[in-house]
Coordinates of C-alpha atoms and ligand atoms in Angstrom, one line a residue:
X1 CA 17.7 10.0 31.7
X2 CA 17.4 7.3 28.9
X3 CA 14.6 7.7 26.8
X4 CA 12.4 4.2 26.3
X5 CA 10.0 3.3 24.0
X6 CA 7.5 3.1 26.8
X7 CA 8.0 6.9 27.6
X8 CA 7.7 7.4 23.7
X9 CA 4.5 5.6 24.1
X10 CA 3.1 7.4 27.2
X11 CA 3.5 10.8 25.0
X12 CA 1.9 9.6 22.2
X13 CA -1.5 7.9 24.0
X14 CA -4.9 10.2 23.1
X15 CA -8.1 9.9 24.3
X16 CA -10.9 7.3 22.9
X17 CA -12.3 8.7 19.6
X18 CA -9.2 10.8 19.0
X19 CA -7.0 8.1 18.3
X20 CA -3.6 9.0 16.0
X21 CA -4.9 6.4 13.2
X22 CA -7.9 8.5 12.6
X23 CA -6.4 11.5 11.6
X24 CA -2.7 10.6 10.5
X25 CA -0.9 11.2 7.4
X26 CA 1.0 7.8 7.1
X27 CA 4.0 7.5 4.7
X28 CA 4.8 4.3 2.8
X29 CA 8.8 3.1 2.7
X30 CA 9.4 0.8 0.2
X31 CA 12.6 0.1 1.8
X32 CA 14.5 -1.6 -1.1
X33 CA 14.1 1.6 -2.6
X34 CA 14.4 4.2 0.0
X35 CA 17.9 4.6 1.2
X36 CA 20.8 1.8 1.1
X37 CA 23.3 2.3 4.2
X38 CA 25.3 -0.6 3.3
X39 CA 25.8 0.3 -0.6
X40 CA 24.8 -2.8 -2.3
X41 CA 21.8 -1.4 -4.6
X42 CA 19.2 -2.4 -2.4
X43 CA 17.9 -0.1 0.3
X44 CA 17.9 -1.4 4.0
X45 CA 16.6 -0.2 7.6
X46 CA 19.6 1.7 8.4
X47 CA 19.1 3.7 5.3
X48 CA 15.4 4.5 7.3
X49 CA 16.9 5.5 10.3
X50 CA 19.4 7.9 8.5
X51 CA 16.4 9.8 7.0
X52 CA 14.0 9.8 9.7
X53 CA 14.9 13.7 10.3
X54 CA 14.1 14.3 6.5
X55 CA 10.3 12.7 7.2
X56 CA 10.1 14.6 10.6
X57 CA 10.5 17.7 8.3
X58 CA 8.6 17.2 5.9
X59 CA 5.7 16.3 9.0
X60 CA 4.3 13.1 8.3
X61 CA 3.0 11.3 11.4
X62 CA 3.9 7.5 10.7
X63 CA 5.3 5.6 8.6
X64 CA 4.3 1.9 7.0
X65 CA 7.1 -0.1 5.8
X66 CA 6.3 -3.0 3.0
X67 CA 8.0 -5.8 4.1
X68 CA 11.8 -6.6 5.4
X69 CA 11.1 -10.0 7.0
X70 CA 13.4 -12.7 5.8
X71 CA 12.4 -13.3 2.3
X72 CA 13.9 -15.2 -1.0
X73 CA 12.4 -11.8 -2.9
X74 CA 10.8 -13.6 -5.5
X75 CA 7.7 -10.8 -5.1
X76 CA 10.1 -8.1 -3.6
X77 CA 9.9 -9.6 0.0
X78 CA 5.6 -10.1 0.0
X79 CA 6.9 -13.8 0.0
X80 CA 8.1 -14.3 3.8
X81 CA 10.1 -17.0 4.9
X82 CA 10.4 -16.2 8.3
X83 CA 7.5 -13.6 10.1
X84 CA 10.1 -13.0 13.0
X85 CA 13.6 -12.3 11.3
X86 CA 14.3 -9.5 9.1
X87 CA 16.1 -10.2 5.7
X88 CA 19.7 -9.9 5.5
X89 CA 19.4 -7.5 3.0
X90 CA 17.7 -4.9 4.7
X91 CA 19.8 -5.5 8.2
X92 CA 18.8 -7.3 11.6
X93 CA 16.1 -7.2 14.0
X94 CA 18.5 -4.9 16.1
X95 CA 18.5 -2.5 13.1
X96 CA 15.0 -2.8 13.6
X97 CA 14.9 -2.1 17.1
X98 CA 17.1 0.9 16.6
X99 CA 15.2 2.5 13.5
X100 CA 12.1 1.8 15.6
X101 CA 13.6 3.7 18.7
X102 CA 14.8 6.7 16.3
X103 CA 11.1 7.1 14.8
X104 CA 9.2 7.1 18.1
X105 CA 11.8 9.5 19.5
X106 CA 10.8 11.6 16.9
X107 CA 7.3 11.3 17.4
X108 CA 7.0 9.1 14.4
X109 CA 4.7 5.7 14.6
X110 CA 5.9 2.7 12.8
X111 CA 3.6 0.2 10.6
X112 CA 4.8 -2.8 9.8
X113 CA 3.5 -5.1 6.6
X114 CA 2.3 -8.4 7.5
X115 CA 1.7 -10.9 4.6
X116 CA -0.6 -13.6 6.0
X117 CA -2.8 -14.8 2.9
X118 CA 0.2 -16.5 1.7
X119 CA 4.1 -17.3 2.9
X120 CA 7.0 -18.2 0.6
X121 CA 7.4 -21.7 -0.6
X122 CA 10.9 -21.5 1.5
X123 CA 8.7 -21.2 4.7
X124 CA 9.7 -24.2 6.9
X125 CA 6.0 -25.4 6.8
X126 CA 5.8 -25.4 3.1
X127 CA 9.1 -27.4 2.8
X128 CA 7.1 -29.8 5.8
X129 CA 4.4 -30.1 3.2
X130 CA 6.1 -30.7 0.5
X131 CA 7.9 -33.9 2.2
X132 CA 4.7 -34.8 3.9
X133 CA 2.1 -36.9 2.6
X134 CA -1.8 -35.7 1.1
X135 CA -4.0 -35.7 3.5
X136 CA -1.4 -34.4 6.4
X137 CA -1.8 -31.8 9.2
X138 CA 1.4 -30.5 7.5
X139 CA -0.4 -30.1 4.2
X140 CA -3.4 -28.9 6.0
X141 CA -1.7 -25.9 6.4
X142 CA -1.9 -24.7 2.8
X143 CA -4.3 -25.5 -0.1
X144 CA -3.3 -28.9 -1.3
X145 CA -6.2 -30.8 -3.7
X146 CA -6.0 -33.6 -6.1
X147 CA -5.7 -32.8 -9.5
X148 CA -9.1 -33.3 -12.0
X149 CA -8.6 -35.2 -15.4
X150 CA -7.8 -39.1 -15.8
X151 CA -4.6 -38.9 -13.5
X152 CA -5.2 -35.7 -11.9
X153 CA -3.2 -34.2 -14.6
X154 CA -5.2 -30.8 -14.6
X155 CA -5.7 -28.2 -12.1
X156 CA -8.6 -28.7 -9.0
X157 CA -10.4 -25.8 -11.0
X158 CA -10.1 -22.9 -13.3
X159 CA -8.8 -19.9 -11.1
X160 CA -5.9 -17.8 -12.7
X161 CA -3.0 -16.2 -10.9
X162 CA -3.1 -12.4 -10.2
X163 CA 0.3 -12.2 -11.7
X164 CA -0.6 -14.5 -15.1
X165 CA -1.0 -17.9 -15.5
X166 CA -2.9 -20.6 -13.5
X167 CA -3.3 -20.3 -10.0
X168 CA -2.4 -24.0 -9.1
X169 CA 0.8 -25.9 -9.5
X170 CA 1.5 -29.8 -9.1
X171 CA 4.1 -30.9 -6.6
X172 CA 6.2 -34.2 -7.0
X173 CA 5.4 -36.6 -4.3
X174 CA 8.2 -37.9 -2.1
X175 CA 8.2 -41.1 -4.0
X176 CA 8.9 -39.3 -7.1
X177 CA 5.1 -39.4 -8.4
X178 CA 3.0 -36.5 -9.9
X179 CA 1.1 -35.4 -6.8
X180 CA -0.8 -33.0 -5.7
X181 CA -1.6 -29.3 -6.4
X182 CA -1.6 -26.2 -4.3
X183 CA -3.0 -23.0 -4.5
X184 CA -1.2 -19.7 -5.1
X185 CA -3.1 -16.5 -5.7
X186 CA 0.1 -14.4 -6.8
X187 CA 3.3 -16.5 -7.8
X188 CA 4.1 -19.9 -7.3
X189 CA 6.4 -19.2 -4.9
X190 CA 3.7 -17.9 -2.6
X191 CA 1.8 -20.8 -1.7
X192 CA -1.5 -19.7 0.2
X193 CA -2.6 -20.6 3.6
X194 CA -5.5 -22.3 4.5
X195 CA -7.3 -20.1 6.9
X196 CA -9.6 -22.6 7.9
X197 CA -6.6 -24.4 10.0
X198 CA -6.7 -23.3 13.5
X199 CA -3.0 -23.8 13.5
X200 CA -2.5 -21.0 11.0
X201 CA -4.6 -18.7 13.1
X202 CA -2.7 -19.5 16.3
X203 CA 0.4 -18.9 14.5
X204 CA -0.3 -15.3 12.9
X205 CA -1.8 -14.4 16.7
X206 CA 1.6 -15.1 18.0
X207 CA 3.4 -13.4 14.8
X208 CA 1.3 -10.1 15.5
X209 CA 2.4 -10.2 19.4
X210 CA 6.1 -10.9 18.2
X211 CA 6.1 -7.2 16.6
X212 CA 3.9 -5.7 19.5
X213 CA 6.2 -6.9 21.5
X214 CA 8.8 -4.9 19.8
X215 CA 6.5 -1.6 20.1
X216 CA 5.4 -1.5 16.5
X217 CA 2.0 0.6 16.4
X218 CA 0.6 -1.5 13.8
X219 CA 0.1 -3.2 11.0
X220 CA -0.8 -3.4 7.0
X221 CA -2.2 -6.3 6.5
X222 CA -1.6 -8.0 2.9
X223 CA -4.2 -9.0 0.9
X224 CA -6.5 -9.4 3.2
X225 CA -9.3 -10.1 1.2
X226 CA -8.2 -13.2 -0.1
X227 CA -7.7 -15.5 3.1
X228 CA -10.7 -17.3 3.1
X229 CA -12.2 -19.0 -0.2
X230 CA -15.5 -20.3 -1.1
X231 CA -16.4 -23.6 -0.1
X232 CA -15.6 -26.0 -2.9
X233 CA -13.5 -23.6 -4.5
X234 CA -15.8 -23.2 -7.6
X235 CA -14.8 -22.5 -10.7
X236 CA -14.1 -18.6 -11.9
X237 CA -12.6 -16.7 -14.6
X238 CA -11.7 -13.5 -14.0
X239 CA -12.4 -10.2 -16.6
X240 CA -9.4 -9.9 -18.6
X241 CA -9.6 -6.1 -18.8
X242 CA -10.4 -5.7 -14.7
X243 CA -7.6 -5.1 -12.6
X244 CA -5.8 -8.0 -11.3
X245 CA -6.1 -7.4 -7.4
X246 CA -10.1 -8.0 -7.5
X247 CA -12.8 -5.0 -7.2
X248 CA -14.4 -5.2 -10.4
X249 CA -16.7 -8.4 -10.2
X250 CA -19.3 -9.1 -7.6
X251 CA -18.5 -12.5 -6.9
X252 CA -14.9 -13.8 -7.0
X253 CA -14.5 -17.3 -5.1
X254 CA -11.2 -16.0 -3.4
X255 CA -11.5 -12.3 -2.5
X256 CA -13.7 -10.8 0.4
X257 CA -15.5 -13.9 1.6
X258 CA -17.6 -13.2 5.0
X259 CA -15.6 -15.7 6.9
X260 CA -12.7 -13.5 7.0
X261 CA -14.4 -11.2 9.7
X262 CA -13.8 -13.5 12.3
X263 CA -9.8 -13.5 11.9
X264 CA -10.1 -9.5 12.2
X265 CA -12.1 -9.7 15.4
X266 CA -9.7 -12.3 16.7
X267 CA -6.7 -9.8 15.7
X268 CA -8.7 -7.1 17.2
X269 CA -8.5 -8.9 20.5
X270 CA -5.1 -9.6 20.1
X271 CA -4.0 -5.5 19.4
X272 CA -6.6 -4.6 22.2
X273 CA -4.4 -6.2 24.8
X274 CA -1.8 -3.7 24.3
X275 CA -1.4 -0.2 24.9
X276 CA -0.9 2.8 23.1
X277 CA -3.6 2.5 20.2
X278 CA -2.4 0.1 18.2
X279 CA -3.8 0.2 14.7
X280 CA -4.7 -2.7 11.7
X281 CA -4.9 -1.4 8.2
X282 CA -6.8 -3.7 5.4
X283 CA -5.6 -4.1 2.0
X284 CA -8.8 -4.9 0.3
X285 CA -9.6 -4.4 -3.4
X286 CA -13.5 -5.0 -2.8
X287 CA -16.3 -4.1 -5.2
X288 CA -18.0 -0.8 -3.2
X289 CA -16.7 1.7 -0.6
X290 CA -19.9 0.1 1.2
X291 CA -18.5 -3.3 1.5
X292 CA -14.9 -2.2 2.0
X293 CA -16.5 -0.3 5.5
X294 CA -17.6 -3.9 6.9
X295 CA -14.2 -4.4 7.4
X296 CA -13.5 -1.6 10.0
X297 CA -16.8 -2.2 12.1
X298 CA -15.5 -0.8 15.6
X299 CA -14.4 -4.9 16.4
X300 CA -12.6 -5.1 13.2
X301 CA -9.7 -3.6 11.8
X302 CA -9.0 0.2 12.3
X303 CA -8.3 1.6 8.7
X304 CA -9.0 0.2 5.0
X305 CA -7.1 1.4 2.3
X306 CA -9.5 3.5 0.0
X307 CA -8.6 2.2 -3.3
X308 CA -12.0 3.6 -4.9
X309 CA -10.9 7.0 -4.3
X310 CA -7.5 5.7 -5.5
X311 CA -8.9 4.3 -8.9
X312 CA -11.2 7.6 -9.4
X313 CA -10.4 9.2 -12.7
X314 CA -9.7 13.1 -12.7
X315 CA -13.1 14.0 -12.7
X316 CA -15.1 16.1 -10.7
X317 CA -18.4 14.8 -10.3
X318 CA -16.6 11.4 -10.1
X319 CA -14.3 12.6 -7.1
X320 CA -17.3 14.6 -5.3
X321 CA -19.6 11.0 -5.4
X322 CA -16.2 9.1 -3.8
X323 CA -15.9 11.4 -0.9
X324 CA -19.4 11.9 -0.3
X325 CA -20.0 7.8 -0.3
X326 CA -16.4 7.5 1.6
X327 CA -17.5 9.8 4.0
X328 CA -21.0 8.2 4.9
X329 CA -19.9 4.8 4.6
X330 CA -17.0 4.7 6.8
X331 CA -18.4 7.4 8.8
X332 CA -21.5 5.0 9.8
X333 CA -19.4 2.6 11.2
X334 CA -17.2 4.9 13.0
X335 CA -14.7 4.7 11.3
X336 CA -12.1 7.1 9.4
X337 CA -12.2 7.4 5.7
X338 CA -8.4 7.0 4.3
X339 CA -7.5 8.7 1.2
X340 CA -4.5 7.4 -0.7
X341 CA -3.3 8.3 -4.5
X342 CA -0.1 5.9 -4.8
X343 CA 1.3 2.9 -3.6
X344 CA 4.2 0.3 -4.4
X345 CA 1.5 -1.6 -7.0
X346 CA 0.0 1.3 -8.9
X347 CA 1.1 3.7 -12.0
X348 CA 2.4 6.7 -9.8
X349 CA 0.0 9.3 -9.6
X350 CA 1.9 11.9 -11.4
X351 CA 1.8 9.7 -14.3
X352 CA -1.6 7.7 -14.0
X353 CA -3.8 11.1 -14.0
X354 CA -2.7 11.6 -17.5
X355 CA -2.8 8.4 -18.9
X356 CA -5.1 8.9 -22.1
X357 CA -5.6 4.7 -22.1
X358 CA -7.5 2.2 -20.1
X359 CA -4.6 0.9 -17.7
X360 CA -6.1 -1.8 -15.0
X361 CA -4.3 -2.2 -11.7
X362 CA -1.0 -4.5 -11.9
X363 CA -0.5 -3.8 -16.0
X364 CA 2.3 -0.9 -15.5
X365 CA 3.1 0.9 -18.3
X366 CA 6.4 0.9 -20.7
X367 CA 8.0 1.6 -23.7
X368 CA 4.8 0.6 -25.8
X369 CA 1.9 1.5 -23.7
X370 CA -0.5 3.0 -25.5
X371 CA -2.1 6.4 -24.1
X372 CA 1.6 7.3 -22.3
X373 CA 0.8 10.5 -20.2
X374 CA 2.3 14.1 -20.7
X375 CA 4.5 14.6 -17.9
X376 CA 3.8 18.6 -17.3
X377 CA 0.0 17.8 -17.3
X378 CA 0.7 14.6 -15.4
X379 CA 2.6 16.8 -12.2
X380 CA 0.2 19.6 -12.1
X381 CA -2.9 17.2 -11.8
X382 CA -0.9 14.9 -9.0
X383 CA 0.0 18.6 -7.7
X384 CA -4.0 19.5 -7.2
X385 CA -5.0 16.0 -6.5
X386 CA -2.7 15.8 -3.5
X387 CA -3.4 19.2 -2.3
X388 CA -7.3 18.4 -2.3
X389 CA -6.8 15.0 -0.7
X390 CA -4.7 16.4 2.2
X391 CA -7.3 19.1 3.2
X392 CA -10.0 15.9 3.5
X393 CA -11.0 14.6 6.8
X394 CA -9.7 11.2 7.9
X395 CA -6.3 9.7 7.3
X396 CA -4.0 10.1 4.4
X397 CA -1.4 7.5 3.0
X398 CA 1.3 9.1 0.7
X399 CA 4.0 7.0 -1.2
X400 CA 8.2 7.4 -0.9
X401 CA 9.0 9.5 -3.8
X402 CA 5.5 11.4 -4.1
X403 CA 6.6 14.7 -2.4
X404 CA 9.1 14.8 -4.8
X405 CA 7.0 14.6 -7.8
X406 CA 8.5 11.5 -9.2
X407 CA 6.4 9.9 -12.4
X408 CA 6.6 6.5 -13.4
X409 CA 9.5 5.4 -15.2
X410 CA 8.5 4.1 -18.0
X411 CA 11.8 3.2 -19.9
X412 CA 13.0 0.6 -18.2
X413 CA 14.9 -1.6 -20.0
X414 CA 13.3 -5.2 -20.3
X415 CA 15.8 -6.7 -18.6
X416 CA 15.8 -5.0 -15.3
X417 CA 12.3 -5.8 -14.8
X418 CA 11.9 -8.0 -12.0
X419 CA 8.0 -8.0 -11.1
X420 CA 6.9 -11.6 -11.3
X421 CA 3.8 -10.2 -13.5
X422 CA 6.7 -9.2 -16.1
X423 CA 7.6 -12.7 -16.2
X424 CA 4.2 -14.8 -15.6
X425 CA 2.6 -12.7 -18.9
X426 CA 5.6 -13.3 -21.1
X427 CA 6.0 -9.3 -21.1
X428 CA 2.2 -8.7 -22.0
X429 CA 1.9 -7.0 -18.6
X430 CA 4.9 -4.5 -17.8
X431 CA 4.2 -4.6 -14.0
X432 CA 4.9 -2.5 -11.2
X433 CA 8.7 -2.2 -11.4
X434 CA 8.2 1.6 -12.7
X435 CA 6.7 2.9 -9.7
X436 CA 9.4 1.0 -7.5
X437 CA 12.8 2.9 -8.6
X438 CA 15.0 4.2 -6.0
X439 CA 14.4 7.7 -5.0
X440 CA 17.0 10.4 -5.1
X441 CA 18.1 12.5 -2.5
X442 CA 20.9 14.1 -3.8
X443 CA 21.3 15.6 -7.3
X444 CA 24.9 15.6 -7.4
X445 CA 25.9 12.4 -6.2
X446 CA 25.9 8.3 -7.0
X447 CA 22.7 6.8 -7.3
X448 CA 21.1 10.2 -6.2
X449 CA 22.4 9.8 -3.0
X450 CA 20.5 6.3 -2.4
X451 CA 23.6 5.3 -1.7
X452 CA 27.3 6.5 -2.0
X453 CA 28.3 3.4 -4.5
X454 CA 26.2 4.4 -7.2
X455 CA 24.6 0.9 -7.1
X456 CA 20.6 0.7 -8.0
X457 CA 18.5 -2.2 -8.5
X458 CA 16.3 -0.5 -11.0
X459 CA 18.0 2.1 -13.1
X460 CA 17.3 5.4 -12.3
X461 CA 16.5 7.8 -14.9
X462 CA 18.9 10.8 -15.9
X463 CA 15.9 13.6 -15.6
X464 CA 15.8 12.4 -11.8
X465 CA 18.9 14.7 -10.9
X466 CA 16.5 17.5 -11.2
X467 CA 13.9 15.9 -8.8
X468 CA 16.5 15.1 -6.0
X469 CA 15.3 16.0 -2.2
X470 CA 18.3 18.4 -2.4
X471 CA 17.3 20.1 -5.5
X472 CA 13.7 21.1 -4.3
X473 CA 14.2 22.0 -0.6
X474 CA 14.9 25.4 -0.9
X475 CA 12.7 25.9 -3.8
X476 CA 9.5 27.8 -3.2
X477 CA 8.0 26.3 -6.4
X478 CA 8.7 22.8 -5.6
X479 CA 6.8 20.1 -4.9
X480 CA 8.6 18.9 -2.0
X481 CA 7.8 22.4 -0.5
X482 CA 4.2 22.1 -1.5
X483 CA 4.1 18.8 0.4
X484 CA 5.6 20.4 3.7
X485 CA 3.4 23.4 3.6
X486 CA 0.3 21.0 2.8
X487 CA 1.0 19.2 5.5
X488 CA 2.1 22.0 8.3
X489 CA -1.3 23.6 7.4
X490 CA -3.5 20.2 8.0
X491 CA -1.5 20.3 11.3
X492 CA -2.1 23.7 12.5
X493 CA -5.9 23.4 11.4
X494 CA -6.3 20.1 12.6
X495 CA -8.0 19.3 9.1
X496 CA -7.9 15.2 9.7
X497 CA -10.4 15.6 12.3
X498 CA -12.5 18.0 10.6
X499 CA -16.3 18.2 8.6
X500 CA -16.3 18.5 5.2
X501 CA -19.3 20.9 3.8
X502 CA -19.5 21.0 0.1
X503 CA -19.7 24.6 -1.6
X504 CA -21.6 25.3 -4.6
X505 CA -21.5 27.7 -7.0
X506 CA -18.4 26.9 -9.0
X507 CA -19.7 24.9 -11.8
X508 CA -19.7 21.0 -12.6
X509 CA -15.9 20.9 -13.2
X510 CA -15.0 22.3 -9.8
X511 CA -14.6 20.3 -6.5
X512 CA -15.1 22.9 -3.9
X513 CA -15.7 22.4 0.1
X514 CA -15.0 24.0 3.6
X515 CA -13.3 22.0 6.1
X516 CA -13.3 24.0 9.4
X517 CA -11.6 27.3 8.6
X518 CA -10.5 26.4 5.1
X519 CA -11.6 26.7 1.6
X520 CA -10.6 24.2 -0.6
X521 CA -11.4 24.3 -4.5
X522 CA -9.8 22.4 -7.4
X523 CA -10.5 23.1 -10.7
X524 CA -10.4 20.2 -12.9
X525 CA -12.1 21.9 -15.9
X526 CA -10.5 23.5 -18.9
X527 CA -11.3 27.0 -18.0
X528 CA -9.8 29.0 -15.2
X529 CA -12.4 30.1 -12.4
X530 CA -13.0 33.2 -10.4
X531 CA -11.6 32.7 -6.5
X532 CA -13.8 33.7 -3.6
X533 CA -12.2 36.4 -1.7
X534 CA -10.0 35.2 1.2
X535 CA -6.1 34.9 1.9
X536 CA -4.6 32.2 -0.1
X537 CA -2.7 30.0 1.8
X538 CA -1.3 27.4 -0.8
X539 CA -1.9 27.1 -4.3
X540 CA -1.0 24.1 -6.0
X541 CA 0.5 25.7 -8.9
X542 CA 0.7 29.2 -10.4
X543 CA -2.7 31.4 -9.9
X544 CA -3.7 33.4 -12.6
X545 CA -4.6 37.1 -11.0
X546 CA -7.9 36.2 -9.1
X547 CA -8.6 33.1 -11.2
X548 CA -7.5 29.6 -10.6
X549 CA -6.5 27.7 -13.6
X550 CA -6.9 24.3 -14.9
X551 CA -5.6 21.3 -12.7
X552 CA -5.0 23.7 -9.9
X553 CA -6.4 23.4 -6.5
X554 CA -6.2 26.2 -3.9
X555 CA -6.4 26.6 0.0
X556 CA -8.1 29.6 0.8
X557 CA -8.7 31.0 4.7
X558 CA -12.3 31.1 5.5
X559 CA -13.5 34.8 6.0
Ligands
LIG601 C1 -0.5 -7.0 -2.1 C2 1.1 -6.2 -2.3 C3 1.7 -6.5 -3.3 C4 2.2 -8.1 -3.3 C5 0.9 -9.1 -3.3 C6 1.2 -10.2 -3.3 O1 -1.3 -6.6 -3.0 O2 0.7 -4.8 -1.8 O3 3.1 -5.9 -3.6 O4 2.7 -8.5 -4.8 O5 0.1 -7.9 -2.3 O6 1.8 -10.5 -1.8

C-alpha cells in the first residue's frame, strides 16, 4: 500500500482545542545553511530530506523552512521573485514534494515561510511597474510616490530602511527622465507591496492555496507587522539605538497598523477551508505582549513569535514577568504562547546571553564589537535557558544548530559577509551572518559534513569540529543529548499542554515553577541554591551535590 499525504494528515488531525500547533516544538531550518546535497556550498531541499531522521531522533514536532522560493538572493531568499516555484539553488518543486512527503511519513509537520510585505525587484509585477507610467495599475501594486523638493529630487518622506540608509529609491521613467520613488522597508531590491490593493490581496490568497494544495501545514509570515502603512505616510525617524525591526517605539507609521488584522482574517478563512489544522505564525515585532496577542485572536493568526521573551535579558525577575504576562495575554485570546530564543535574525543565544554591551537586534557582533561574550558562560546560560523554555506550556521554536550549542561566529572575515545590513551601513553594523554559518554534522569530514565537497557559503570556524553532531550524539554531557532528553521528557509529560504554577521560596535570582508532574528550577544568581527533595530527571549542567550552581536549570519529578 502506498502511503499518501492524506493518510499522514488523517493520523495527525486533532480534536478542537488540542491542535498540534498549540504545543508543538518547531525547528527552524535555514535551508542555505542546513545541509548541502549538491555540494555547491549552499544547502538545499534534498539536504533537508537526507537529515529528517536526525530531526525525528531529536524529537521535534514540526519544521519551519526559511524561504526557498525563486529569488535573486539579495536578502538570502527574503526577496522572492516567484512565490510559486523553488529556486534552482535549493532544488525543484519535485524536491519540495519529496521532502514534504518524507517529513509527513515521519510525523513531522512542515511550515513554509511566506514573504508578503515585499517582493524582489525581479518579480514580474515590479518589472511591469518600472515599465508602466505613474498612476498605472501596474504601479499601484507597489508604493510609488512623487518625490518632494522642487523637482521631486527628495524622497517622499523621512523613513529609514531597516537595513540602513533611506527607505525610498528613485526610478528612471521609460522616457529616461528621473521619475517617481518606491518604498522599500528593507533593501532597495525588496519593494513593498501596497496591501490596500485588492489585486495584491487576491494574489496572496492564491499563493497560500498553492502551498496548501501541496500539503504544507502552515506558514511563518514574514514581517507581518509591516504590510499596512499609516495613511498619508507621515514622517518618522526611528530611535538609532532601537532594534531595527521595531518593537521599541509606541507609534511607528509602518509597523503594526490596525488595518493588517483584516488581512489575517482573510487568510484565516483560506486556511480554515482546508483539513488538518493548518496554521499561521506571525513574525511581528510589536511594543508589547498585549498588542501581539491581538494578532492571534480566534479568527486571525494561530501563533505569533514571542520576541518579548527572546529579548528578555538573563534576569530572573524579568523572565518571571515576561512569562506571566505572555501566559495571561495569549491565554485571554485563547491562543498558546510561543517561546523562542534564537533565529536567523538575532545573535545566537549561546552568545547573546553572555554579551556585556548593548546589542540591538540586527546589529550582530564582529571582531570590533564591544562586550564580546565569554563562550563558556554563554553556553551554560544557553543550556539553562533552553531547559527552562522547553518546560513552559505552549509551543516552542528552535533554530538549527542551537541543539549543538553553536555560538555566534564573531570572526567572519569582512569579505565573506553577505547580509545587506553590512553593505547598507558601510560595515557599521555587522548584521546577521554570524548566526547563519552552515552547521556541522561530522567532525572529520569536508565542511563538517555540510556537504562532501568542502564548499561553504560562509566559512565555518575550526572549533566547530568538537560541536559536530557526530561528536555529540553519544556523549551524555553534550548539548545535543540535553536537547534530546528535554524533548523526550517534554513529550512524555505533555508539558506543552500543561499549566504553570510559580514556586516561591528560592530567592529573587531563581525562576522556579511547577508544570504538572514536573518541578523546574533555574538559578540565575551567583550563589548555588539548595535543591528540594525529588528525583532529578535532567540538569542543564553539573550539580554541586544537592545544590544547584549558577546558570543551571534542573527538572525534578514532583513528589
Ligand atoms: C524578516 C526576516 C529577515 C528578512 C526580513 C526582510 O525579518 O526574518 O531575515 O531580512 O524579514 O524580509
